[in-house]
Amino acid sequence: MAERADIDPSVSPSGTGCVECEEERGWWVHLRRCTQCGHIGCCDTSPSQHATAHWRETGHTVITSFEPGEDWFWDYTTESGFLGPQLTPPLSRPDAQTVPGPAGRVPDDWQSHIHE
């Protein structure tokens, strides 16, 4: 794969959960990692869709999954997936973290709050 300005393999993730959901005491379904700055945001299925909001606010165009066992990348501008370079660990949320998560903040009726 050719080097891309929108992927910095040396940047560490911002944490183990969605930055904004953690600040708001919210919850998420799946997590995404910005490949340019390391921001962890929640996926578009999640109620708040913070990963996409981060792209719109910053112009950082590429994300990767922050889920265990997933290694895909997504380019918002081309709306296409691809395989990218190895990034600085950790490469995913902790295995013990619930999906949706985090444990204790997910409402019992969580399925009625997600985007399909």
mmCIF file of C-alpha atoms in Angstrom:
data_model
loop_
_atom_site.group_PDB
_atom_site.id
_atom_site.type_symbol
_atom_site.label_atom_id
_atom_site.label_comp_id
_atom_site.label_asym_id
_atom_site.label_seq_id
_atom_site.Cartn_x
_atom_site.Cartn_y
_atom_site.Cartn_z
ATOM 1 C CA MET A 1 0.000 0.000 0.000
ATOM 2 C CA ALA A 2 1.281 3.469 -0.871
ATOM 3 C CA GLU A 3 1.739 5.962 1.944
ATOM 4 C CA ARG A 4 -1.182 8.295 2.515
ATOM 5 C CA ALA A 5 -1.147 11.672 4.248
ATOM 6 C CA ASP A 6 -4.404 10.794 6.007
ATOM 7 C CA ILE A 7 -2.890 7.773 7.789
ATOM 8 C CA ASP A 8 -0.274 8.245 10.486
ATOM 9 C CA PRO A 9 0.734 4.783 11.744
ATOM 10 C CA SER A 10 2.665 6.283 14.670
ATOM 11 C CA VAL A 11 -0.342 7.953 16.342
ATOM 12 C CA SER A 12 -1.763 6.147 19.368
ATOM 13 C CA PRO A 13 -5.525 5.833 19.911
ATOM 14 C CA SER A 14 -7.104 8.451 22.181
ATOM 15 C CA GLY A 15 -8.349 5.807 24.621
ATOM 16 C CA THR A 16 -10.443 2.652 24.816
ATOM 17 C CA GLY A 17 -13.859 4.244 24.295
ATOM 18 C CA CYS A 18 -15.575 6.962 22.282
ATOM 19 C CA VAL A 19 -14.139 10.301 23.411
ATOM 20 C CA GLU A 20 -17.423 12.208 23.268
ATOM 21 C CA CYS A 21 -19.561 9.390 24.700
ATOM 22 C CA GLU A 22 -17.171 9.144 27.642
ATOM 23 C CA GLU A 23 -17.449 12.906 28.231
ATOM 24 C CA GLU A 24 -21.260 12.778 27.974
ATOM 25 C CA ARG A 25 -21.608 9.488 29.912
ATOM 26 C CA GLY A 26 -23.160 8.012 26.767
ATOM 27 C CA TRP A 27 -22.746 4.627 25.135
ATOM 28 C CA TRP A 28 -21.850 3.122 21.776
ATOM 29 C CA VAL A 29 -22.333 0.043 19.625
ATOM 30 C CA HIS A 30 -18.934 -0.207 17.874
ATOM 31 C CA LEU A 31 -15.811 1.938 17.889
ATOM 32 C CA ARG A 32 -13.827 3.554 15.075
ATOM 33 C CA ARG A 33 -10.316 5.042 15.119
ATOM 34 C CA CYS A 34 -9.241 8.091 13.135
ATOM 35 C CA THR A 35 -6.055 7.155 11.293
ATOM 36 C CA GLN A 36 -4.776 10.718 11.267
ATOM 37 C CA CYS A 37 -5.068 11.758 14.930
ATOM 38 C CA GLY A 38 -6.111 8.601 16.826
ATOM 39 C CA HIS A 39 -9.528 9.913 17.908
ATOM 40 C CA ILE A 40 -11.810 7.071 18.996
ATOM 41 C CA GLY A 41 -15.428 7.667 18.037
ATOM 42 C CA CYS A 42 -18.593 5.593 17.916
ATOM 43 C CA CYS A 43 -19.915 4.050 14.693
ATOM 44 C CA ASP A 44 -22.868 5.196 12.610
ATOM 45 C CA THR A 45 -25.100 2.543 14.203
ATOM 46 C CA SER A 46 -24.479 4.172 17.602
ATOM 47 C CA PRO A 47 -26.931 6.830 18.797
ATOM 48 C CA SER A 48 -24.445 9.716 18.538
ATOM 49 C CA GLN A 49 -22.334 8.738 15.494
ATOM 50 C CA HIS A 50 -19.241 10.534 16.779
ATOM 51 C CA ALA A 51 -16.725 9.012 14.313
ATOM 52 C CA THR A 52 -18.537 10.540 11.336
ATOM 53 C CA ALA A 53 -19.011 13.810 13.253
ATOM 54 C CA HIS A 54 -15.230 13.874 13.825
ATOM 55 C CA TRP A 55 -14.627 13.550 10.069
ATOM 56 C CA ARG A 56 -17.058 16.382 9.317
ATOM 57 C CA GLU A 57 -15.495 18.639 11.979
ATOM 58 C CA THR A 58 -11.828 17.923 11.211
ATOM 59 C CA GLY A 59 -11.677 16.756 7.604
ATOM 60 C CA HIS A 60 -9.789 13.620 8.710
ATOM 61 C CA THR A 61 -10.943 11.298 5.954
ATOM 62 C CA VAL A 62 -9.943 7.773 7.015
ATOM 63 C CA ILE A 63 -11.051 5.583 9.909
ATOM 64 C CA THR A 64 -10.344 2.005 10.871
ATOM 65 C CA SER A 65 -12.283 -0.386 13.019
ATOM 66 C CA PHE A 66 -11.372 -0.372 16.709
ATOM 67 C CA GLU A 67 -13.057 -3.738 17.265
ATOM 68 C CA PRO A 68 -11.153 -6.947 18.089
ATOM 69 C CA GLY A 69 -10.329 -9.055 15.038
ATOM 70 C CA GLU A 70 -11.229 -6.367 12.474
ATOM 71 C CA ASP A 71 -8.574 -4.712 10.291
ATOM 72 C CA TRP A 72 -10.501 -2.761 7.646
ATOM 73 C CA PHE A 73 -10.087 0.933 6.810
ATOM 74 C CA TRP A 74 -12.760 3.289 5.401
ATOM 75 C CA ASP A 75 -12.299 6.447 3.345
ATOM 76 C CA TYR A 76 -15.225 8.834 3.829
ATOM 77 C CA THR A 77 -14.432 10.798 0.659
ATOM 78 C CA THR A 78 -14.483 7.800 -1.676
ATOM 79 C CA GLU A 79 -16.988 5.814 0.415
ATOM 80 C CA SER A 80 -14.824 2.737 0.032
ATOM 81 C CA GLY A 81 -13.006 0.302 2.238
ATOM 82 C CA PHE A 82 -9.441 -0.898 1.928
ATOM 83 C CA LEU A 83 -6.683 -2.644 3.853
ATOM 84 C CA GLY A 84 -4.174 -0.275 5.404
ATOM 85 C CA PRO A 85 -0.878 -0.339 7.256
ATOM 86 C CA GLN A 86 -0.186 -1.653 10.736
ATOM 87 C CA LEU A 87 -0.982 1.045 13.309
ATOM 88 C CA THR A 88 0.410 1.720 16.769
ATOM 89 C CA PRO A 89 -1.266 -0.519 19.382
ATOM 90 C CA PRO A 90 -3.694 -0.993 20.860
ATOM 91 C CA LEU A 91 -5.537 -1.947 17.691
ATOM 92 C CA SER A 92 -8.917 -2.459 19.362
ATOM 93 C CA ARG A 93 -10.974 -1.859 22.438
ATOM 94 C CA PRO A 94 -10.319 -4.275 25.309
ATOM 95 C CA ASP A 95 -11.797 -7.738 24.681
ATOM 96 C CA ALA A 96 -13.619 -7.537 28.023
ATOM 97 C CA GLN A 97 -15.488 -4.356 27.015
ATOM 98 C CA THR A 98 -19.122 -5.129 26.259
ATOM 99 C CA VAL A 99 -20.862 -4.579 22.921
ATOM 100 C CA PRO A 100 -22.711 -2.344 23.080
ATOM 101 C CA GLY A 101 -20.724 -0.616 25.768
ATOM 102 C CA PRO A 102 -19.534 0.395 28.134
ATOM 103 C CA ALA A 103 -21.144 -1.905 30.683
ATOM 104 C CA GLY A 104 -23.421 -0.067 33.074
ATOM 105 C CA ARG A 105 -24.367 2.738 30.675
ATOM 106 C CA VAL A 106 -26.250 0.845 27.961
ATOM 107 C CA PRO A 107 -30.033 1.133 28.416
ATOM 108 C CA ASP A 108 -32.124 -2.027 28.479
ATOM 109 C CA ASP A 109 -33.959 -0.827 25.364
ATOM 110 C CA TRP A 110 -30.731 0.000 23.516
ATOM 111 C CA GLN A 111 -31.953 -1.535 20.250
ATOM 112 C CA SER A 112 -34.621 1.152 19.962
ATOM 113 C CA HIS A 113 -31.893 3.854 20.040
ATOM 114 C CA ILE A 114 -29.594 2.637 17.281
ATOM 115 C CA HIS A 115 -29.401 3.621 13.618
ATOM 116 C CA GLU A 116 -29.785 0.825 11.077
#
